[in-house]
Amino acid sequence: MMLAGTRSSCCCSPSARGGRAQPLVVRSPGRVPLRRVCAKQGGIGDEDMDVAVFRFTLGIPGFEDRMVPRVVSYVGGAALIINHIISSVGESQARVEGLCGALAVLLFLVPEIEERMREAQPGRGRVAGAGAVPGSTNGFFLAASLPERAKREAAWCSFALLRNTNSCGVFVVGRDGRALLARGALGSSVVTAGDADASLGAVSRALADAGLGAGVASPGSSPSSSGKVGALAGVRGGEGAASPAQLWLPDRGAIGSAGLASLRALPSGAESLLVTRVGGGSGGEPAGLMLLFSERPREHAFYEGDNAGMTTTDTQKNTVYIVAKRMQERATIEQYATALAQHFVRTYPLVSKCKVQVEQKPWVRTTVGGVPHDHAYVMSGTETRTVFVNYNKAGELNVTAGVKDLQVLKTTQAGYVGFHKDEYTLLPEATDRILATSVTSTWKYSSQPACYDVAFAATRAALTETFFGPPKQGVYSPSVQYTMYQMGEAMLDRVPQIESVFFNCPNIHFLPCNPVTSKFNNDVYVATSEPHGNIECVVSRKGARPHVSKL
């Protein structure tokens, strides 16, 4: 089992094209990306990643989707009254009508309950983890001057940033230097509970004192112009067109060097900061800023020997047993691994992603005298059932099941002909040979099957039945490669929730024994180990991304 902690970057995620950290870029309404910045200028990469927030609505003008339960309540209540009037009411119907009436009242109250929950939990993105950031108070504040549509978009975008990255807080500063949005684990000194104007005003003054605002500095303060932040802030006035569009400060040392060590808007536990220019900044046009910050990165445990916030191996080991004990009923290894991964991510603030790998040996109940034994088991085969679960703070769950060391062999109905030959080739062509391999296979689920045990049994059956063929005549295999592909197709057909299958099948040779002093008729074979061919392939559905790339 391996736990992955936060990156030092507050808004980086691994790239699908090689694992490099890529800058998180929010695109302006004109769809013009904030472009790359080279490392020597303080940038963090040379590629962009879009953040898209999808909100599904009914699209009815003037109608709020949250009122749908209330509409259902009206319709259901009206239908209930009409039914009561036109039909005779018996004892059973009276009970049903009472239950339906209570349900209609509950549906009517759902929008009100949701509104009260929103008021009680501002800034849902990192509510649970905000209290774990030293010197922070959780808050969500929007400037009253923003149009309603801008408020909705800002709320959704900030939610996406805090939910899907390692960031613990975000500020957005307008072109006039005044804070328009503050959300997440904010510095306690700038938060006034329930007062957005006061809180945003305090944020604006704190940013101005640090040289990131304009015209709103605290009395007696002198805005900082040190380091890279001063150059970036100056872009608002259109000066320095070559200035970087974003500035990455990966640790407290870099934050101090940029003159932001005393920035009151940041909680003391913020250890990394990304400052990004938002819109404008060219031809004399002023620009706004977005600041994203993250709590203490785990790199400090490696660089400085500081173990603050670390989850010990002892804790992880004990948790493995505790989570198993808490399972309410007999669980598959997929269900157990999922519960374990979710526990680590949801419990420990610095754990942004958890990877859990579980293996299960094929123990089966034995029989004695034809009667199943009460408490005796034997190993039924060579293979091991496996599962690999990946879960992160965004709630994304990936389940990859599998089997390893499934040893299979058939004594006929296999051959290998037509291959390339040169002066180094000694292998003769064969149309009847022993085919043996030790199958290691994994398959990724695109959605959860109704029962993982049933899905595993169906997948394993598809694999073995395709390899062996019908009991009486079998099926001919012209190569290991061909048979692997056929097995993959069968597994995808048998279990629709599987989107891709990976195989590793070494070609285990059983060679006819022909010693020089005797003559054998291919009835004695020599089992060989290495060297042998190690053959791999991935079979996936059309349009699906293979979970193991062999390129």
XYZ file of C-alpha atoms in Angstrom:
551
model
C 0.000 0.000 0.000
C 1.286 3.441 -0.873
C 0.004 6.838 0.152
C 0.620 9.844 -2.083
C 0.779 13.177 -0.292
C 0.351 16.664 -1.592
C 2.702 18.091 -4.166
C 4.678 21.170 -3.366
C 2.645 22.939 -6.028
C -0.725 24.089 -4.844
C -2.283 23.687 -8.246
C -0.403 21.100 -10.227
C -1.511 17.696 -11.342
C 0.391 14.936 -13.145
C 0.292 15.205 -16.872
C -1.093 12.328 -18.882
C 1.831 12.831 -21.233
C 4.685 11.733 -19.070
C 3.959 12.704 -15.472
C 5.379 16.240 -15.406
C 3.646 18.800 -13.247
C 1.560 21.106 -15.385
C 0.272 24.573 -14.428
C -3.401 24.828 -13.698
C -4.726 27.571 -15.962
C -8.134 29.189 -15.812
C -9.171 30.518 -19.191
C -10.692 33.952 -19.591
C -14.142 34.396 -21.203
C -12.386 35.038 -24.511
C -10.844 31.541 -24.256
C -7.311 32.949 -24.332
C -5.106 30.844 -22.028
C -2.601 32.299 -19.629
C 0.483 31.020 -21.331
C 3.608 29.293 -20.210
C 6.427 30.843 -18.252
C 9.981 29.538 -18.336
C 11.494 28.306 -15.072
C 14.023 31.110 -14.716
C 11.162 33.614 -14.691
C 9.375 31.790 -11.920
C 7.013 29.749 -14.104
C 6.108 26.147 -13.434
C 5.834 24.496 -16.807
C 5.414 24.874 -20.533
C 1.964 23.471 -21.145
C -1.585 24.442 -20.158
C -4.381 22.467 -18.573
C -7.975 23.635 -18.784
C -10.314 23.443 -15.841
C -13.909 22.855 -16.889
C -16.840 23.062 -14.485
C -20.025 21.385 -15.667
C -23.359 22.272 -14.143
C -26.411 20.396 -15.388
C -29.665 22.361 -15.314
C -33.143 22.048 -16.771
C -32.547 25.257 -18.700
C -35.966 26.769 -17.889
C -35.644 30.584 -17.852
C -36.465 32.097 -14.463
C -36.698 28.688 -12.753
C -34.202 27.575 -10.103
C -33.403 23.877 -10.328
C -33.270 23.584 -6.551
C -37.058 24.137 -6.536
C -37.727 20.862 -8.404
C -38.547 18.940 -5.163
C -41.093 21.633 -4.276
C -42.783 21.300 -7.687
C -42.930 17.523 -7.218
C -44.470 18.171 -3.788
C -47.201 20.365 -5.312
C -48.020 17.836 -8.045
C -47.963 14.875 -5.672
C -50.070 16.676 -3.065
C -52.654 17.680 -5.655
C -52.839 14.113 -6.983
C -53.242 12.832 -3.424
C -56.154 15.203 -2.718
C -57.920 14.346 -5.989
C -57.544 10.620 -5.308
C -58.941 11.105 -1.793
C -62.008 12.929 -3.127
C -62.955 10.551 -5.924
C -62.404 7.262 -4.077
C -63.688 5.675 -0.895
C -61.071 5.742 1.823
C -60.386 2.544 3.728
C -57.955 1.941 6.572
C -55.098 0.865 4.289
C -55.570 3.796 1.943
C -55.627 6.199 4.875
C -52.242 4.937 6.029
C -50.816 5.269 2.526
C -52.224 8.786 2.177
C -50.678 9.772 5.510
C -47.283 8.486 4.412
C -47.535 10.227 1.031
C -48.613 13.449 2.717
C -45.548 13.355 4.981
C -43.333 12.735 1.945
C -44.921 15.700 0.121
C -44.194 17.950 3.105
C -40.591 16.738 3.207
C -40.125 17.458 -0.511
C -41.602 20.925 0.008
C -38.998 21.623 2.709
C -35.975 20.282 0.764
C -35.044 23.661 -0.876
C -35.265 25.397 2.494
C -33.137 22.717 4.173
C -30.526 22.994 1.401
C -30.397 26.785 1.805
C -29.848 26.475 5.566
C -27.045 23.950 4.975
C -25.369 26.318 2.527
C -25.461 29.094 5.095
C -24.007 26.797 7.745
C -21.213 25.527 5.464
C -19.663 28.297 3.379
C -16.813 27.208 1.133
C -17.640 23.535 0.745
C -14.578 22.756 -1.318
C -12.225 22.290 1.637
C -14.482 22.734 4.677
C -13.345 19.544 6.339
C -9.650 20.238 5.893
C -9.593 23.983 6.521
C -9.315 23.669 10.280
C -6.186 21.555 9.875
C -4.255 24.446 8.268
C -2.498 26.408 11.057
C -3.572 30.041 11.411
C -6.630 29.642 9.211
C -10.353 30.279 9.414
C -12.637 28.804 6.794
C -14.624 31.290 4.745
C -16.261 32.036 1.425
C -16.758 35.690 0.455
C -17.874 37.284 -2.819
C -17.942 40.993 -3.604
C -21.488 42.363 -3.597
C -20.696 44.453 -6.689
C -20.318 41.392 -8.913
C -23.231 40.539 -11.243
C -25.232 37.478 -10.244
C -23.945 35.443 -13.169
C -20.345 36.309 -12.283
C -21.012 35.266 -8.694
C -22.325 31.879 -9.796
C -19.376 31.264 -12.120
C -16.871 32.377 -9.476
C -18.487 30.081 -6.914
C -18.350 27.048 -9.215
C -14.810 27.711 -10.452
C -13.413 28.249 -6.956
C -15.175 25.099 -5.799
C -13.567 23.147 -8.653
C -10.107 24.488 -7.799
C -10.331 23.620 -4.123
C -11.991 20.277 -4.738
C -9.777 18.998 -7.538
C -6.344 20.342 -6.600
C -4.185 20.411 -3.487
C -5.013 24.067 -2.903
C -6.461 25.065 0.449
C -7.462 28.628 -0.458
C -7.899 31.082 -3.313
C -8.100 34.867 -3.754
C -9.187 36.757 -6.873
C -8.177 40.423 -7.146
C -9.826 42.786 -9.625
C -8.108 45.234 -11.946
C -8.529 47.996 -9.373
C -6.634 45.957 -6.789
C -9.666 45.094 -4.672
C -10.418 41.519 -3.628
C -13.450 40.077 -5.399
C -13.361 36.541 -3.999
C -11.810 34.778 -1.021
C -12.503 31.129 -0.348
C -11.066 28.250 1.659
C -8.649 28.261 4.602
C -8.028 32.008 4.881
C -5.738 33.865 7.235
C -7.673 34.282 10.498
C -6.773 37.976 10.800
C -8.692 38.922 7.635
C -11.862 36.924 8.291
C -14.900 38.582 9.845
C -17.568 35.910 10.200
C -20.708 36.741 8.255
C -19.371 40.036 6.855
C -18.175 39.710 3.272
C -17.432 43.423 2.842
C -15.226 43.592 5.929
C -13.408 40.365 5.090
C -12.749 41.294 1.458
C -11.657 44.779 2.551
C -9.133 43.245 4.952
C -7.876 40.954 2.183
C -7.532 43.931 -0.177
C -5.498 45.900 2.363
C -3.278 42.911 3.122
C -2.576 42.357 -0.575
C -1.907 46.057 -1.137
C 0.576 46.091 1.758
C 2.422 43.276 0.006
C 2.454 45.065 -3.346
C -0.287 42.954 -4.918
C -3.071 45.536 -4.752
C -3.579 49.096 -5.850
C -4.744 52.107 -3.883
C -6.058 50.214 -0.852
C -2.956 49.778 1.314
C -3.186 50.114 5.089
C -2.321 53.544 6.572
C 1.409 53.932 7.122
C 2.343 50.896 5.036
C 4.603 50.921 2.028
C 3.711 48.424 -0.692
C 6.456 45.932 -1.357
C 8.235 46.070 -4.666
C 10.724 43.323 -3.966
C 11.475 40.342 -6.127
C 9.202 38.836 -8.710
C 5.927 39.852 -7.069
C 6.692 43.531 -7.515
C 7.333 42.991 -11.219
C 4.145 40.975 -11.601
C 2.018 43.533 -9.769
C 3.390 46.269 -12.042
C 1.923 44.542 -15.078
C -1.465 45.926 -14.067
C -0.436 49.300 -15.375
C 0.738 47.823 -18.666
C 4.429 48.144 -17.736
C 6.856 45.422 -18.588
C 5.127 43.442 -21.281
C 7.767 40.719 -20.920
C 6.848 40.146 -17.272
C 5.759 36.596 -16.423
C 2.043 35.863 -16.505
C 2.307 33.657 -13.448
C 4.645 33.252 -10.526
C 5.272 30.025 -8.629
C 6.623 30.168 -5.055
C 7.106 26.529 -4.005
C 8.030 27.012 -0.332
C 8.247 29.477 2.545
C 11.736 30.529 1.499
C 10.528 31.553 -1.933
C 7.514 33.315 -0.433
C 9.829 35.286 1.870
C 12.213 36.166 -0.960
C 9.267 37.602 -2.886
C 8.357 39.848 0.038
C 5.210 37.955 0.994
C 6.320 36.360 4.259
C 4.102 38.757 6.246
C 1.084 38.598 3.937
C -1.753 38.520 6.472
C -4.280 37.064 4.047
C -2.332 33.799 3.965
C -2.661 31.418 6.921
C 0.611 30.621 8.671
C 0.272 27.035 7.485
C 0.363 28.011 3.800
C 3.662 26.760 2.416
C 3.355 27.355 -1.323
C 1.783 30.061 -3.466
C 0.879 30.546 -7.119
C 0.183 34.100 -8.330
C -1.448 34.253 -11.769
C -2.384 37.230 -13.899
C -6.033 37.110 -14.968
C -7.019 39.102 -18.058
C -5.565 42.359 -19.395
C -1.982 43.353 -18.715
C -1.053 44.462 -22.234
C -1.247 47.763 -24.113
C -1.757 49.713 -20.898
C -4.807 47.645 -19.906
C -4.835 46.751 -16.183
C -4.889 43.122 -15.083
C -6.332 41.204 -12.173
C -4.633 38.517 -10.115
C -5.518 35.095 -8.775
C -3.644 33.663 -5.796
C -3.771 29.952 -4.969
C -2.030 28.579 -1.907
C -1.481 25.158 -0.398
C -0.845 23.829 3.065
C 2.458 22.326 4.180
C 3.824 19.999 1.478
C 5.289 16.654 2.431
C 8.595 17.482 0.816
C 9.627 19.042 4.131
C 9.867 15.574 5.635
C 12.568 14.816 3.052
C 14.342 18.178 2.898
C 14.226 19.287 6.527
C 13.391 16.208 8.596
C 10.126 17.859 9.732
C 7.468 15.166 10.270
C 4.531 17.504 10.937
C 1.338 16.102 9.451
C 2.914 12.814 8.365
C 0.857 9.633 8.641
C 3.108 6.948 10.132
C 3.529 3.444 8.769
C 2.332 2.165 12.148
C -0.885 4.146 11.734
C -1.373 2.777 8.240
C -0.744 -0.790 9.388
C -3.232 -0.559 12.247
C -5.804 1.146 10.025
C -5.706 -1.816 7.641
C -7.140 -4.028 10.391
C -9.515 -1.410 11.806
C -11.161 -0.800 8.432
C -11.493 -4.562 7.918
C -13.191 -4.853 11.331
C -15.625 -2.052 10.454
C -16.886 -3.723 7.270
C -20.555 -4.401 7.974
C -20.724 -7.637 5.978
C -18.545 -10.038 4.030
C -16.788 -7.881 1.437
C -14.898 -8.481 -1.772
C -11.299 -7.322 -1.957
C -12.450 -4.539 -4.287
C -14.914 -3.237 -1.682
C -12.360 -3.490 1.111
C -9.622 -1.723 -0.868
C -12.060 1.074 -1.752
C -13.086 1.542 1.891
C -9.429 1.654 2.956
C -8.434 4.224 0.315
C -11.408 6.434 1.124
C -10.568 6.324 4.835
C -7.027 7.631 4.336
C -8.016 10.412 1.922
C -10.985 11.578 4.000
C -9.227 11.355 7.377
C -5.780 12.896 6.836
C -5.553 16.456 5.389
C -2.144 15.972 3.755
C -3.182 12.809 1.912
C -4.445 13.895 -1.492
C -4.414 10.471 -3.121
C -4.311 6.907 -1.851
C -3.344 3.793 -3.757
C -4.266 0.424 -2.252
C -3.250 -2.970 -3.596
C -4.782 -6.158 -2.153
C -4.134 -9.801 -3.040
C -6.319 -12.801 -2.257
C -5.165 -16.420 -2.278
C -7.573 -19.078 -3.635
C -8.500 -20.826 -0.385
C -11.556 -23.103 -0.702
C -13.369 -25.270 1.827
C -12.224 -28.897 1.682
C -14.293 -32.036 1.983
C -13.655 -35.072 4.163
C -15.465 -38.270 3.164
C -17.505 -36.268 0.678
C -18.753 -33.889 3.396
C -17.696 -30.180 3.426
C -15.492 -29.593 6.459
C -16.612 -27.026 9.000
C -13.293 -25.197 9.311
C -10.766 -26.757 6.907
C -9.491 -25.134 3.716
C -7.007 -25.984 0.963
C -5.331 -23.898 -1.721
C -7.288 -24.511 -4.929
C -4.780 -23.266 -7.487
C -1.667 -21.295 -8.287
C -3.237 -17.966 -9.126
C -3.668 -14.918 -6.899
C -6.608 -12.543 -7.235
C -5.542 -8.890 -7.188
C -7.053 -5.431 -7.014
C -5.531 -1.964 -7.313
C -7.659 0.970 -6.113
C -6.810 4.632 -6.655
C -8.875 7.294 -4.830
C -8.273 11.049 -4.484
C -9.736 14.107 -2.774
C -11.844 14.894 -5.831
C -13.760 11.680 -5.151
C -12.403 9.981 -8.267
C -12.298 6.210 -7.840
C -10.453 3.837 -10.179
C -10.696 0.088 -9.607
C -8.394 -2.277 -11.487
C -8.899 -5.959 -10.701
C -6.818 -8.866 -11.911
C -5.217 -12.248 -11.510
C -1.548 -13.211 -11.473
C 0.341 -16.486 -11.891
C -2.642 -18.344 -13.387
C -0.747 -21.288 -14.880
C -2.439 -22.893 -17.881
C -1.308 -25.597 -20.321
C -2.747 -27.582 -23.192
C -0.946 -30.529 -24.779
C -2.197 -30.048 -28.336
C -4.193 -27.706 -30.564
C -1.346 -25.210 -30.739
C 1.336 -24.377 -33.278
C 3.706 -21.688 -34.505
C 4.597 -21.336 -38.177
C 5.441 -18.662 -40.732
C 7.769 -16.674 -38.506
C 10.912 -14.874 -39.675
C 14.024 -17.029 -39.947
C 17.692 -16.134 -40.342
C 21.101 -17.601 -39.533
C 20.378 -17.312 -35.805
C 17.081 -19.250 -35.867
C 17.095 -22.861 -34.632
C 13.390 -23.203 -33.785
C 11.555 -25.470 -36.248
C 8.026 -24.740 -37.338
C 5.382 -26.725 -35.467
C 1.669 -27.295 -36.084
C 1.201 -29.417 -32.961
C 2.953 -28.390 -29.791
C 2.407 -27.865 -26.070
C 1.221 -24.355 -25.229
C 1.833 -23.237 -21.651
C 1.971 -19.885 -19.904
C 1.527 -18.172 -16.547
C -1.136 -15.508 -17.083
C -0.935 -12.210 -15.261
C -3.857 -10.017 -16.245
C -5.464 -6.825 -14.986
C -8.710 -5.221 -16.097
C -10.022 -1.738 -15.370
C -13.660 -1.132 -14.523
C -15.329 1.916 -16.068
C -18.221 1.496 -13.628
C -18.937 -0.659 -10.622
C -20.479 -4.056 -11.387
C -23.416 -5.318 -9.331
C -21.101 -7.822 -7.619
C -17.313 -7.874 -7.902
C -17.171 -11.600 -7.105
C -19.553 -12.433 -9.944
C -17.636 -10.132 -12.310
C -14.327 -11.775 -11.355
C -15.732 -15.287 -11.865
C -17.136 -14.317 -15.276
C -13.849 -12.692 -16.327
C -11.747 -15.671 -15.239
C -14.125 -18.068 -16.984
C -13.919 -16.066 -20.219
C -10.121 -16.180 -20.026
C -9.790 -19.930 -19.422
C -12.592 -20.999 -21.758
C -11.057 -19.018 -24.605
C -7.596 -20.463 -23.935
C -8.746 -24.106 -23.783
C -11.778 -24.152 -26.093
C -14.647 -26.684 -25.901
C -13.940 -29.799 -23.748
C -13.952 -32.347 -26.554
C -12.218 -30.648 -29.475
C -10.544 -27.600 -27.905
C -9.537 -24.622 -30.055
C -6.435 -24.149 -32.178
C -3.941 -21.467 -31.151
C -1.563 -20.248 -33.891
C 0.379 -18.125 -31.371
C 0.315 -16.804 -27.819
C -0.323 -13.323 -29.222
C -3.472 -14.386 -31.059
C -4.835 -16.284 -28.073
C -4.207 -13.296 -25.763
C -6.232 -11.025 -28.030
C -9.064 -13.554 -28.205
C -9.086 -13.817 -24.404
C -9.252 -10.030 -24.093
C -12.192 -9.797 -26.486
C -14.040 -12.522 -24.611
C -13.511 -10.779 -21.274
C -14.820 -7.455 -22.634
C -17.878 -9.211 -24.097
C -18.590 -11.129 -20.888
C -18.368 -8.175 -18.458
C -19.626 -4.861 -19.917
C -18.210 -2.798 -17.018
C -14.635 -3.638 -18.078
C -13.098 -1.051 -20.421
C -9.580 -2.452 -20.968
C -7.602 -5.627 -20.262
C -3.842 -6.078 -19.877
C -1.988 -9.394 -20.306
C 1.499 -10.592 -19.487
C 2.017 -14.152 -20.727
C 5.508 -15.690 -20.777
C 5.904 -18.428 -23.374
C 6.826 -21.379 -21.130
C 8.450 -24.041 -23.304
C 8.058 -27.813 -23.056
C 10.504 -29.138 -25.657
C 10.533 -32.701 -27.044
C 13.360 -34.754 -25.564
C 15.652 -36.275 -28.220
C 18.890 -37.551 -26.615
C 21.574 -38.776 -29.024
C 21.635 -42.353 -27.687
C 17.919 -43.060 -27.939
C 14.987 -42.289 -30.162
C 11.865 -40.684 -28.764
C 8.579 -40.105 -30.526
C 7.782 -36.725 -29.006
C 6.357 -38.451 -25.932
C 8.865 -37.124 -23.402
C 9.283 -33.398 -22.856
C 11.770 -31.186 -21.071
C 10.288 -28.367 -18.993
C 12.425 -25.270 -19.482
C 12.552 -22.032 -17.524
C 14.327 -18.978 -18.902
C 15.130 -17.767 -21.443
C 11.650 -17.459 -22.849
C 9.521 -14.873 -24.588
C 7.575 -12.508 -22.320
C 4.545 -11.399 -24.339
C 2.279 -8.502 -23.362
C -0.708 -6.737 -24.855
C -3.621 -4.450 -23.975
C -7.117 -4.998 -25.364
C -9.542 -2.111 -24.847
C -12.943 -1.009 -26.018
C -13.099 1.409 -28.930
C -12.602 4.918 -27.615
C -11.446 3.758 -24.173
C -8.012 4.687 -22.903
C -5.881 1.598 -22.095
C -5.088 1.495 -18.381
C -1.592 0.152 -19.142
C 0.209 1.697 -22.093
C 2.840 -0.421 -23.827
C 4.075 2.422 -26.063
